[in-house]
CSV table of C-alpha atoms in Angstrom, one decimal:
chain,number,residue,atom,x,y,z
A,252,UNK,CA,61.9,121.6,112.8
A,253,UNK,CA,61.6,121.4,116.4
A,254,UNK,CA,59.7,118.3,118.1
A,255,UNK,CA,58.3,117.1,121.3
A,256,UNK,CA,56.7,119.4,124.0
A,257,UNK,CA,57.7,123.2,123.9
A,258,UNK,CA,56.7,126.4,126.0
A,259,UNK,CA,58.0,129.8,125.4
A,260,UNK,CA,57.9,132.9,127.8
A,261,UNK,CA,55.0,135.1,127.0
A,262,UNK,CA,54.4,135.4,123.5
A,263,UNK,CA,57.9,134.6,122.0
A,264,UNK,CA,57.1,132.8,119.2
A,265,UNK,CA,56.9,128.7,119.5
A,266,UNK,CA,58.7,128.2,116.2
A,267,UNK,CA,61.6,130.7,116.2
A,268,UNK,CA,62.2,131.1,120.2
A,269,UNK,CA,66.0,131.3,120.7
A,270,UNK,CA,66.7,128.8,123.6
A,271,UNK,CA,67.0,131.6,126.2
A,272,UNK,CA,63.4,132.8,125.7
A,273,UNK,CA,62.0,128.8,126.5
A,274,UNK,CA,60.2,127.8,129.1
A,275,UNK,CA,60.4,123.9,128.8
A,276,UNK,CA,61.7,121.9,125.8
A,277,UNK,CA,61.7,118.3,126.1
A,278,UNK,CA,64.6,118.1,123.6
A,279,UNK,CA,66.6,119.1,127.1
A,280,UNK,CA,66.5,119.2,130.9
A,281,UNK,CA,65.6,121.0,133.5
A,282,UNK,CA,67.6,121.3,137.1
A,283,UNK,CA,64.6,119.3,139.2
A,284,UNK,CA,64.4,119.7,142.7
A,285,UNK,CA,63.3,117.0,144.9
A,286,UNK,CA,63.9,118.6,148.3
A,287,UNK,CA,65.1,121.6,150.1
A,288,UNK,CA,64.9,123.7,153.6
A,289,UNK,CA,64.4,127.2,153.3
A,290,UNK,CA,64.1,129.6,155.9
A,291,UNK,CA,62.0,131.3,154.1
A,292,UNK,CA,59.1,129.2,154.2
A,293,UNK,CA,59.9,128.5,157.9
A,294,UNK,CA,61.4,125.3,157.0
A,295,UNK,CA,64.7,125.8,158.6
A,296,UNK,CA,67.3,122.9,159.2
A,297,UNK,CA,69.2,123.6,162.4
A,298,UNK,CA,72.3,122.0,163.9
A,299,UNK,CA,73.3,122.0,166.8
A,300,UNK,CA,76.8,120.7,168.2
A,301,UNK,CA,76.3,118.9,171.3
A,302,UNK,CA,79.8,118.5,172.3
A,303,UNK,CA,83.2,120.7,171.3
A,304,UNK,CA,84.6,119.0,168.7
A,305,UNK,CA,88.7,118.3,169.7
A,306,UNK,CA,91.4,119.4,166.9
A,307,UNK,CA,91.1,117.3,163.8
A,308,UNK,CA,87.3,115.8,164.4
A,309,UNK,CA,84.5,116.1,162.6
A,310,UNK,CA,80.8,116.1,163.0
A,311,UNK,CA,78.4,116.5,160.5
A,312,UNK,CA,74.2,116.2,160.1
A,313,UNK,CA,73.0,114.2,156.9
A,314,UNK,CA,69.7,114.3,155.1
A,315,UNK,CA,68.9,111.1,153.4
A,316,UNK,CA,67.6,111.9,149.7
A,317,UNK,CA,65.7,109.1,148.9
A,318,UNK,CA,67.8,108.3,145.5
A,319,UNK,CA,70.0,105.5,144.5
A,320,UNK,CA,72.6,107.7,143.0
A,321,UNK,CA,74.2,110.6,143.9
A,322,UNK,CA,71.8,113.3,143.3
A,323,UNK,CA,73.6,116.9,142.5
A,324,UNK,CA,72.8,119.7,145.4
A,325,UNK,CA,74.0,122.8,147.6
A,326,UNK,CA,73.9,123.9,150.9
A,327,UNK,CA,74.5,127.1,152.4
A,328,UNK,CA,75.4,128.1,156.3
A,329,UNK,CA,74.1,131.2,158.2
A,330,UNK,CA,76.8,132.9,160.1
A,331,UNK,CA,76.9,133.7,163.3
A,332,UNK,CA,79.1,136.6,164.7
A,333,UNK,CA,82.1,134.1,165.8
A,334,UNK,CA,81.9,131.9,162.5
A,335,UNK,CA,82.1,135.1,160.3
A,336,UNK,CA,83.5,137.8,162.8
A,337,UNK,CA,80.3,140.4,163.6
A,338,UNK,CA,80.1,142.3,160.1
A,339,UNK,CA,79.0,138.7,158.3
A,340,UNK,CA,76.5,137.5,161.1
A,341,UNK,CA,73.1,136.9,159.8
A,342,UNK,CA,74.4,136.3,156.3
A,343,UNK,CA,74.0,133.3,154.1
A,344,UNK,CA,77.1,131.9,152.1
A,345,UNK,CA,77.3,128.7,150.2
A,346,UNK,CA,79.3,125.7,151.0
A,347,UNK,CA,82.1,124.5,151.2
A,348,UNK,CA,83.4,127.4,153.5
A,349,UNK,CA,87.6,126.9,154.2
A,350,UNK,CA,89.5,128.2,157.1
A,351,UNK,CA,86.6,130.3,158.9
A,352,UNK,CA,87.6,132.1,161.9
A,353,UNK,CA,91.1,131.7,163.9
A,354,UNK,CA,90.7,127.8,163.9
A,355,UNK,CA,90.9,126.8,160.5
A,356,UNK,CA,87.2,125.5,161.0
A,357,UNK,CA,86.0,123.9,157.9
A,358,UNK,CA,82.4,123.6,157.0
A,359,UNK,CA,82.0,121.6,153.8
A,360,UNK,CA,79.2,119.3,152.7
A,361,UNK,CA,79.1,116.3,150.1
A,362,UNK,CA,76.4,114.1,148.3
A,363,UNK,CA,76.5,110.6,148.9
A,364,UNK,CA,74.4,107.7,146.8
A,365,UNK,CA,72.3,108.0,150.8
A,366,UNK,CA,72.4,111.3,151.7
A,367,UNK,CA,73.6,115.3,152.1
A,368,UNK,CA,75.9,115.8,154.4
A,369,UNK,CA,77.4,118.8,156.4
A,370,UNK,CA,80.4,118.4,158.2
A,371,UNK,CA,82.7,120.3,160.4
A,372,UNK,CA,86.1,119.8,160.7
A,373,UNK,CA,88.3,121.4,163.3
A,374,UNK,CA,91.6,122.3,163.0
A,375,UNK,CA,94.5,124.2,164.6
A,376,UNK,CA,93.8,123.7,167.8
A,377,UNK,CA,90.0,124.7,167.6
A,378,UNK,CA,89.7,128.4,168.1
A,379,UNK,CA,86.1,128.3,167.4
A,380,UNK,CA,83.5,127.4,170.3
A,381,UNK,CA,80.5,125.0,168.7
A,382,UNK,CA,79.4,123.6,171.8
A,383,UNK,CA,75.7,123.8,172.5
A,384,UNK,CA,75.3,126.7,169.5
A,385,UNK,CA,73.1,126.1,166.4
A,386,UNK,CA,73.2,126.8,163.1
A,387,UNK,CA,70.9,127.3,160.2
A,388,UNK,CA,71.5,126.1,157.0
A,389,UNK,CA,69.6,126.0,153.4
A,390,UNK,CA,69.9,123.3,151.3
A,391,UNK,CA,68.5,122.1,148.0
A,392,UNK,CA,68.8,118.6,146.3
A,393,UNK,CA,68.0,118.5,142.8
A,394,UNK,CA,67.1,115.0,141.2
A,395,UNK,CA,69.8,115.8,138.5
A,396,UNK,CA,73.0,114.0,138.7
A,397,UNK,CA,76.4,113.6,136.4
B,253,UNK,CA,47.1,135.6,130.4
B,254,UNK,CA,49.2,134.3,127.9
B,255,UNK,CA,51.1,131.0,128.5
B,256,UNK,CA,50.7,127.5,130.8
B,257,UNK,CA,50.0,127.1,134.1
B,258,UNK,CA,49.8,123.4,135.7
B,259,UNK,CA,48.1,123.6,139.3
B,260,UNK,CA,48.7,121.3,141.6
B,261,UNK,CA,45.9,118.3,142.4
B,262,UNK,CA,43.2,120.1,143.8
B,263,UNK,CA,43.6,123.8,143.0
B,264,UNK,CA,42.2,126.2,140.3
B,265,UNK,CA,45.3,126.8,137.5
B,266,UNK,CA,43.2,130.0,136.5
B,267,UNK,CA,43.2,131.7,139.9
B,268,UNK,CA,45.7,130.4,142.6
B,269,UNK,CA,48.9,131.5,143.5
B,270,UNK,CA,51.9,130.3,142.5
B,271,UNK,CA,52.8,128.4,145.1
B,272,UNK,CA,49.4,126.0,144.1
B,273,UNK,CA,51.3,125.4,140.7
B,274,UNK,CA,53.2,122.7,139.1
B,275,UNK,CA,55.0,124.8,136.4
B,276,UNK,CA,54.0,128.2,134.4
B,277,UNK,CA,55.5,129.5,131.9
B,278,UNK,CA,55.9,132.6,133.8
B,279,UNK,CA,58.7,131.4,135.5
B,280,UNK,CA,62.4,131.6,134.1
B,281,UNK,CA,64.4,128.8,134.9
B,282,UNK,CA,67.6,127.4,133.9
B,283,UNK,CA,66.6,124.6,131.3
B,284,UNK,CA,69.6,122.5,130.7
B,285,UNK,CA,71.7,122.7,127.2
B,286,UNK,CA,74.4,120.1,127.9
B,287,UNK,CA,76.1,118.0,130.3
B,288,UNK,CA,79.1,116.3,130.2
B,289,UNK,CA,82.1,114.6,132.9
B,290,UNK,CA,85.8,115.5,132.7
B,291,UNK,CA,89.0,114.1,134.1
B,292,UNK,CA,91.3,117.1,134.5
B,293,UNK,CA,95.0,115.8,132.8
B,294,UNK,CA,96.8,118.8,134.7
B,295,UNK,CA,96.7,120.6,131.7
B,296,UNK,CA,94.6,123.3,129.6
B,297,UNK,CA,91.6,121.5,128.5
B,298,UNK,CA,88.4,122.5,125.9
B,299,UNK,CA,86.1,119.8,127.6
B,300,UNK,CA,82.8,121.5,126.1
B,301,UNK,CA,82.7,123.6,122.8
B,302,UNK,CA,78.9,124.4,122.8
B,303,UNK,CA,79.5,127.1,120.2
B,304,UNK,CA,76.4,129.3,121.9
B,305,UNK,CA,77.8,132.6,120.8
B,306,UNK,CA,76.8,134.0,124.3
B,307,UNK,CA,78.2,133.2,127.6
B,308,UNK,CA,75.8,130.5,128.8
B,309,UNK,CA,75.4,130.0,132.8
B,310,UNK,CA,77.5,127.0,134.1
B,311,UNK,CA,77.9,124.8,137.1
B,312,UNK,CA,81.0,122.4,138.0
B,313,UNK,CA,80.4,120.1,140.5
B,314,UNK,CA,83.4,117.6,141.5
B,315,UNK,CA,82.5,113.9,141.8
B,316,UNK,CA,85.8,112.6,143.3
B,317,UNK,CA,86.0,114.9,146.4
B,318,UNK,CA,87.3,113.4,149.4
B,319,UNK,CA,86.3,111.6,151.9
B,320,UNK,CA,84.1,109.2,150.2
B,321,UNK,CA,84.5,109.6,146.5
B,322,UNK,CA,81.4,112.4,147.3
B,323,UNK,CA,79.8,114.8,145.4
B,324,UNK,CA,80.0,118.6,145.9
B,325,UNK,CA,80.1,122.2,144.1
B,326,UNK,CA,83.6,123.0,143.1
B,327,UNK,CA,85.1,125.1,146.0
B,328,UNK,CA,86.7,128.4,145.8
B,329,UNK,CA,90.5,126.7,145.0
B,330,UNK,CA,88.9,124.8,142.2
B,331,UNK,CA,86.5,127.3,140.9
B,332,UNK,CA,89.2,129.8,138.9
B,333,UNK,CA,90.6,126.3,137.0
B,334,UNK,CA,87.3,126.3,135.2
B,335,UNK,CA,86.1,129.0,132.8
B,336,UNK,CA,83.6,129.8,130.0
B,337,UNK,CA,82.9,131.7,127.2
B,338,UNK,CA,81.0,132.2,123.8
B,339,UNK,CA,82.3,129.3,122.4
B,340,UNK,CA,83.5,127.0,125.3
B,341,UNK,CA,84.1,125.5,128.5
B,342,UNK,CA,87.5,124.8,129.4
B,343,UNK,CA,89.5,123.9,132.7
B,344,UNK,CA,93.1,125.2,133.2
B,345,UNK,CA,96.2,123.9,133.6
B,346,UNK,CA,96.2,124.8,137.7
B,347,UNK,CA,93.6,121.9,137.9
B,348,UNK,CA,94.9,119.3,140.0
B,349,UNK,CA,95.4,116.1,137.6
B,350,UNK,CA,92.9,113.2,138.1
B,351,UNK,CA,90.2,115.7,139.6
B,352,UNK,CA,87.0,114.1,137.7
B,353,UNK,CA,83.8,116.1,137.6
B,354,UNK,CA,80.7,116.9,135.7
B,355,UNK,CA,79.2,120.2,134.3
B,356,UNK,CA,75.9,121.0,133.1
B,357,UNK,CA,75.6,124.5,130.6
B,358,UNK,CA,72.7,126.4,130.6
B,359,UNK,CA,70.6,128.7,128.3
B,360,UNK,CA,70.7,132.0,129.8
B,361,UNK,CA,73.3,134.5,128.5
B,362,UNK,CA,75.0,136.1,132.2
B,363,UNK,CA,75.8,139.1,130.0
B,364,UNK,CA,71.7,140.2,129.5
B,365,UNK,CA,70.3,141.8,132.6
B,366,UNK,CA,67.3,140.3,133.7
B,367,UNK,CA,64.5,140.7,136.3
B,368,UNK,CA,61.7,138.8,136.5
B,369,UNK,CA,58.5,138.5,139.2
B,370,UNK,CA,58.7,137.6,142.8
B,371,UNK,CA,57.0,134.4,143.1
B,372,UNK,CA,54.0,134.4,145.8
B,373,UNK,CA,55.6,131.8,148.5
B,374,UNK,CA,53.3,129.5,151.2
B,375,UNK,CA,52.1,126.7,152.2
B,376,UNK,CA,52.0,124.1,149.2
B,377,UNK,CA,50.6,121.1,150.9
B,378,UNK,CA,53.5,119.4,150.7
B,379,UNK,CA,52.2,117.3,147.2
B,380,UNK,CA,49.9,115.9,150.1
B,381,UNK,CA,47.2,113.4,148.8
B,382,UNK,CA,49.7,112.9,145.5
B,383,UNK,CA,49.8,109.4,144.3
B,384,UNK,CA,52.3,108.1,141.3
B,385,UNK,CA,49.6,108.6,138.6
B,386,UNK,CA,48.5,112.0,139.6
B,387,UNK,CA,50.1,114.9,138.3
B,388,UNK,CA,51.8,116.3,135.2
B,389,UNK,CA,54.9,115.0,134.0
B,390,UNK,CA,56.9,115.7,130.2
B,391,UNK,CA,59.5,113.3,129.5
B,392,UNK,CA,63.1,114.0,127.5
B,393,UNK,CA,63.1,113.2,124.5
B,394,UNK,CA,63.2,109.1,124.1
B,395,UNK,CA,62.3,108.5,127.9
B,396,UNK,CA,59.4,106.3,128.6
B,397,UNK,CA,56.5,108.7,130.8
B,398,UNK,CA,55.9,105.9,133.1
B,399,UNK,CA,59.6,106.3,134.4
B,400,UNK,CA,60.5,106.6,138.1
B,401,UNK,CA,63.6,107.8,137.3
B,402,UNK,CA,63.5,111.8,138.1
B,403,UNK,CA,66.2,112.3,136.0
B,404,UNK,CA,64.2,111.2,132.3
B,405,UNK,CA,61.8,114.5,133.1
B,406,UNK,CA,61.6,118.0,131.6
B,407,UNK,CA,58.8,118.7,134.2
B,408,UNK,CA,57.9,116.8,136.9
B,409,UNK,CA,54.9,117.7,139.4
B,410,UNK,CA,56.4,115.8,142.3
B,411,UNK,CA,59.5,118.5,142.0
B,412,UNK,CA,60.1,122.2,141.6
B,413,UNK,CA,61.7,123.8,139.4
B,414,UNK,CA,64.7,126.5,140.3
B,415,UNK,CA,63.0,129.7,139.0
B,416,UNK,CA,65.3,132.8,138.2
B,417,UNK,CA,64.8,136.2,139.9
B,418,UNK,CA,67.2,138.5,138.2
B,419,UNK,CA,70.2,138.4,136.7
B,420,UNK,CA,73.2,141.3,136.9
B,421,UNK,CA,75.6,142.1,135.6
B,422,UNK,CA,78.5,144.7,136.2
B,423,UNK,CA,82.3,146.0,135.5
B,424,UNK,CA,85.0,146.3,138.7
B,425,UNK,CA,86.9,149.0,136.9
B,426,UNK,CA,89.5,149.7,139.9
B,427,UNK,CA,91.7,147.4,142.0
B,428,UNK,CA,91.8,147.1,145.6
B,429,UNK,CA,89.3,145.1,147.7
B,430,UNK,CA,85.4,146.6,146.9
B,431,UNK,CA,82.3,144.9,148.3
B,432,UNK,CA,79.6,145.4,145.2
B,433,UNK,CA,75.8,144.7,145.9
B,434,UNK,CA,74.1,143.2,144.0
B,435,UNK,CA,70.3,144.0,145.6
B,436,UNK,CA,67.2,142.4,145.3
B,437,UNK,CA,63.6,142.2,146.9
B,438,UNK,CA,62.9,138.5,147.6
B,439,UNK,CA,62.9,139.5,151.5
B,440,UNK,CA,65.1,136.2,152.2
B,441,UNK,CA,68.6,134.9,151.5
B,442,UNK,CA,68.9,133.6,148.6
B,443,UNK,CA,70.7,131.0,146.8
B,444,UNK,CA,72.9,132.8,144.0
B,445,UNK,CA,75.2,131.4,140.8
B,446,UNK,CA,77.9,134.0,140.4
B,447,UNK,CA,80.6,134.6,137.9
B,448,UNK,CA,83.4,136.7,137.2
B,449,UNK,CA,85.7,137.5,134.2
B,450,UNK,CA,89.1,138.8,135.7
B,451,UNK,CA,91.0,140.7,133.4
B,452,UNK,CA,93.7,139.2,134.1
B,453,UNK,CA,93.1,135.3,135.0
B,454,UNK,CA,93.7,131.9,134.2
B,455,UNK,CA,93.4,131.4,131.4
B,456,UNK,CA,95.0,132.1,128.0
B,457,UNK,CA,92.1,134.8,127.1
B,458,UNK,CA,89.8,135.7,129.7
B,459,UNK,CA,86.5,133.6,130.7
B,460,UNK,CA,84.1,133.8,133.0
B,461,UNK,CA,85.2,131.3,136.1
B,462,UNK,CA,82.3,130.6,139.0
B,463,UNK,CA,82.2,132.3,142.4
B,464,UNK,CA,79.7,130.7,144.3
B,465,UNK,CA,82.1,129.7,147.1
B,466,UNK,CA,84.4,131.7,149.0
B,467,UNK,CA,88.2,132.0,148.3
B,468,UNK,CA,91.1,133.7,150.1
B,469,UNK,CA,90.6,136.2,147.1
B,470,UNK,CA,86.7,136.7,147.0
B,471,UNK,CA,83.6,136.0,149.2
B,472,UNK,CA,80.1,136.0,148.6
B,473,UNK,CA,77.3,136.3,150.8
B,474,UNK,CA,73.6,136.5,151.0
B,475,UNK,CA,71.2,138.4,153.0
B,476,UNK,CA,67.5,139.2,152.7
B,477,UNK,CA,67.8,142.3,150.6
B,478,UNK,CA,71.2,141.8,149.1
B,479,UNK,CA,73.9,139.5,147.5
B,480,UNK,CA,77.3,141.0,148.5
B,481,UNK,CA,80.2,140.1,146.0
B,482,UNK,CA,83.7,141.2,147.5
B,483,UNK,CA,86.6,141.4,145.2
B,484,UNK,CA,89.8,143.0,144.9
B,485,UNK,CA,90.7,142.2,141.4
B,486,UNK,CA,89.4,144.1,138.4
B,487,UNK,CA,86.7,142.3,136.0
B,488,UNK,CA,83.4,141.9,134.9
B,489,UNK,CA,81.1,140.0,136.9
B,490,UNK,CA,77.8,138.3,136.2
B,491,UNK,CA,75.0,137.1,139.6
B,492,UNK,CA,72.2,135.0,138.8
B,493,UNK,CA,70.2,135.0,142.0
B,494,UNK,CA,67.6,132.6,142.3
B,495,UNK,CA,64.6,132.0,143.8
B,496,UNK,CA,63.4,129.7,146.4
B,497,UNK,CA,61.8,126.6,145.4
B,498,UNK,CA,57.7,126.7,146.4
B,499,UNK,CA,57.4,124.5,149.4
């Protein structure tokens, strides 16, 4: 016997529903999400470096989330043609992103109990050039955590 | 119509768009069957037998990444350590010892094909005018509805859910690095969940390890029309590309 609130998909049956044809069953979660910015909906988060980073710094944007724990999330990063080389610019790829380009750039992002960050760390001798370019990035935060 | 729509304060449940709702149960999401933590002991590990009899979906995210003890999707070096199948979730022994992490297990079987509706997308509001009390809300089982706490909620009207577009699935029959599409008509970049099952892999009989980040070995990317998966191994592979969340 099944309790609590339960929604199938079209007319699958509320009784005998496997688990892959329900909707919402308060027996379990969901993956909730709390905030995001998608291009799509014109809601784009840009960054943009306003200095070179040297070999071995890092810079990074954060978005606070509003939670007092570590909320679970993703971000991906829009390439341009010098982060991906010219067949990959335009294209979305999710994070973290290792050793991009000639540089051994790094663009990773972690959740904090404050906020999402995206960083960028530079390494081997910082073949990329950041300076005064922006980039676009999607990210979702769910209200989920561990 | 068949099913449940919840409209947002203000607007008609009968006759506006999607993005005006709350929930429906015309949207597939990805309703969670378990959760768990691990700490990774350097060897092979069972660390969920969920005894599905499908391949579920999955997601590994590490919780002791450095800097900062931080959050964050298991990368592309961690990724092949963990791997499912119809009866569990294990991590190999390549896992660094000590890495601690959580999971959550899905129910949607990344061996069906699926395709469901585009979602209308727009201008939402924002939840703009929504108080505390307004709204709809279903708790988990044993949580108290007057909860703040996000995380006690099946549905929630002050979130979105992450609604499903398609799922595809496919064989890489030949080695030798291929690029295989996996297209779509969302007209933007979507977010994505993939998975492969190398032949050949990690693990003592082969499972399904995540893909959504890059490795020396494999790369995805996302485009308006397409997710691009680019492998050189051969395998069975699995995309769950999802929609974007309503503004």
């Amino acid at each position: 016997m099944r309790t609590g609130f339960i929604a199938t998909y079209g007319k699958t049956d509320l009784a005998s529903a496997p688990d892959d044809e329900v909707a919402v069953n308060t027996a379990y979660g969901t993956l909730l999400i709390s905030a995001s910015a998608n291009p799509s909906h014109q809601d784009l988060y840009t960054f943009e470096f306003s200095s070179e980073p040297g070999n071995g710094d890092t810079t990074m944007f954060r978005v606070p989330h509003g939670f007092n724990y570590q909320p679970d999330g993703l971000a991906m990063i829009q390439f341009d043609d010098e982060l991906g080389g010219g067949s990959f610019e335009g294209q979305f790829a999710i994070l973290p992103l290792l050793q991009i380009g000639a540089g051994n750039t790094t663009f990773k992002y972690k959740i904090t109990a404050s906020y999402l960050e995206v960083y960028v760390t530079v390494s081997g001798g910082g073949a990329l050039t950041l300076s005064g370019k922006s980039y676009v990035f999607k990210y979702i935060i769910f209200a989920n955590s561990k | 119509m068949i099913g449940m729509r919840v409209a947002q304060r203000g607007s008609d449940a009968a006759t506006s768009p999607d993005y005006k709702m709350a929930f429906s149960t015309s949207w597939p999401q990805l309703p969670i069957l378990k959760k768990g933590q691990f700490v990774s002991d350097g060897t092979f590990q069972v660390i969920d037998n969920h005894g599905l009899g499908y391949v579920p979906a999955f997601m590994v995210f590490i919780d002791n990444a450095t800097p900062d003890l931080a959050t964050r999707i298991a990368d592309g070096s961690e990724n092949p350590n963990f791997g499912m199948d119809e009866n569990s979730l294990a991590i190999s022994s390549s896992l660094t010892a000590g890495a601690k992490g959580h999971y959550y297990i899905f129910a949607l079987d990344i061996e069906k094909n699926f395709t469901a509706p585009i979602l209308e997308t727009g201008d939402a509001g924002k939840q703009q005018g929504r108080t505390e009390s307004q709204g709809v809300r279903f708790t988990q089982d044993g949580k108290d509805a007057a909860s703040k706490d996000l995380r006690d909620f099946s549905v929630h009207s002050n979130t979105r859910p992450w609604v499903i577009h398609k799922v595809s699935t496919g064989r890489k029959a030949v080695g030798g690095s291929q690029a295989i599409p996996i297209p779509h008509e969302l007209g933007y970049a979507p977010f994505y969940l993939g998975f492969v099952k190398l032949d050949s892999g990690a693990f003592p009989s082969p499972r399904y390890q995540a893909i959504n980040a890059a490795t020396t070995d494999a790369s995805v990317l996302s485009t308006p029309t397409q997710v691009t998966f680019t492998i050189g191994y051969v395998g069975s592979y699995s995309f769950i590309v999802l929609q974007d969340p309503l503004v």
